[in-house]
Short mmCIF file of C-alpha atoms in Angstrom, two decimals:
data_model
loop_
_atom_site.label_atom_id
_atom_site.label_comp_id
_atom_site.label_asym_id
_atom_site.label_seq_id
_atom_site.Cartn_x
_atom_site.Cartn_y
_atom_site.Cartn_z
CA UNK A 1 111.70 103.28 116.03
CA UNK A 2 114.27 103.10 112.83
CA UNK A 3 117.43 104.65 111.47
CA UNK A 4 116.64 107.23 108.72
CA UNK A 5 119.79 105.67 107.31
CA UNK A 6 117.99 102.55 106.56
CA UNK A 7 116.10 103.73 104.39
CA UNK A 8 117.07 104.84 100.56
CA UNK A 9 115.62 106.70 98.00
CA UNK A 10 115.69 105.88 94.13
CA UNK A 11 115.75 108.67 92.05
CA UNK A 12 114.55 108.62 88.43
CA UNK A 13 116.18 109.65 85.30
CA UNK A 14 114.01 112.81 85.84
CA UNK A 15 115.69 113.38 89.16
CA UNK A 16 112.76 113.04 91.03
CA UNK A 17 111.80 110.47 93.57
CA UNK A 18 110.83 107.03 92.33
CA UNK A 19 110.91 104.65 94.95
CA UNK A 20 111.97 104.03 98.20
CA UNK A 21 113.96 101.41 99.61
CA UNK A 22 113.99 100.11 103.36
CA UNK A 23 115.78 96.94 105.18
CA UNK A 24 113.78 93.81 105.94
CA UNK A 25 113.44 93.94 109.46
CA UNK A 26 111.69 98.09 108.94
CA UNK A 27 109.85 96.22 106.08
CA UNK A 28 108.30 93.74 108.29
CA UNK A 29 107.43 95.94 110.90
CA UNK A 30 105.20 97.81 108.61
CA UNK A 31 103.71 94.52 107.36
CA UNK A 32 103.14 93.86 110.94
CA UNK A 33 101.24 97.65 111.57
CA UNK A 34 99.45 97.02 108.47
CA UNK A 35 98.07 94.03 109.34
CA UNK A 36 97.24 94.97 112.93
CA UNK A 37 95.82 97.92 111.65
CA UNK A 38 93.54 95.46 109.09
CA UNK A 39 92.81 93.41 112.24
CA UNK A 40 91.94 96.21 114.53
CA UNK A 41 89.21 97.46 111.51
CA UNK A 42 87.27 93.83 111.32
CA UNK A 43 86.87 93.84 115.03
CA UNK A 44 85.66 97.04 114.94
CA UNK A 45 82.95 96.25 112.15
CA UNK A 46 81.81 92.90 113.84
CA UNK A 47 81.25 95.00 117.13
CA UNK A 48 78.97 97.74 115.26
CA UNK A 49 77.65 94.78 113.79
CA UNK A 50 76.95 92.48 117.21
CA UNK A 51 76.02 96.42 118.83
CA UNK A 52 72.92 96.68 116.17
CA UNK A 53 71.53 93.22 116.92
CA UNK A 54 71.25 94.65 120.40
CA UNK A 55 74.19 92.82 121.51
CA UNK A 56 72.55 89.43 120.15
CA UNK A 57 75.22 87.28 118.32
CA UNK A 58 72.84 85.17 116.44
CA UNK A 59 70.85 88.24 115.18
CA UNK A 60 74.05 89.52 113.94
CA UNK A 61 75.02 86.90 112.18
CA UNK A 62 77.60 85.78 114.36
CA UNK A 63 77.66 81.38 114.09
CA UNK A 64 78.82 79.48 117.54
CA UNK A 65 82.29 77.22 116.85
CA UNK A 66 80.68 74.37 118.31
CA UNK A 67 78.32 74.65 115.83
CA UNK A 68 80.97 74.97 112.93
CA UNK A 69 83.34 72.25 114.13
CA UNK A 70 79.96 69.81 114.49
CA UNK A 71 79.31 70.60 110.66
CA UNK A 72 82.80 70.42 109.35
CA UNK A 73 82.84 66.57 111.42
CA UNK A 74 79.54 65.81 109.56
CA UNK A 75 80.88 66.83 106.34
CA UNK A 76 83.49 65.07 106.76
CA UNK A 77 81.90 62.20 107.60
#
């Protein structure tokens, strides 16, 4: 996982705790978890969302890529 000796601790004037320090590659990985964990929640929304429509992606919402390409061409047209 990581090395507890990555990771520093800044310590105030007041002696207490202030901040904490951690190398790039333990900072990216939590980055990375973070952003799976944002990714994970959205899908998990848009399928509550798709399951009350009754499983119907047009009565949730939900817009076909076709569909969005075709109006991005005629706008750029």
């Amino acid at each position: 996982m990581f090395d507890l000796e990555t990771i520093r601790f800044v310590v105030g004037a007041d002696g207490q705790p202030s901040a904490v320090q951690v190398d790039i590659e333990l900072w990216q990985r939590i980055i990375e978890a973070l952003e799976d964990a944002e990714d994970i929640d959205i899908a998990r929304k848009a399928l509550a969302e798709l399951d009350a429509a009754g499983g119907e992606p047009a009565r949730a919402g939900w817009v076909n890529l076709e569909d969005v390409i075709a109006q991005w061409q005629r706008d750029d047209a």
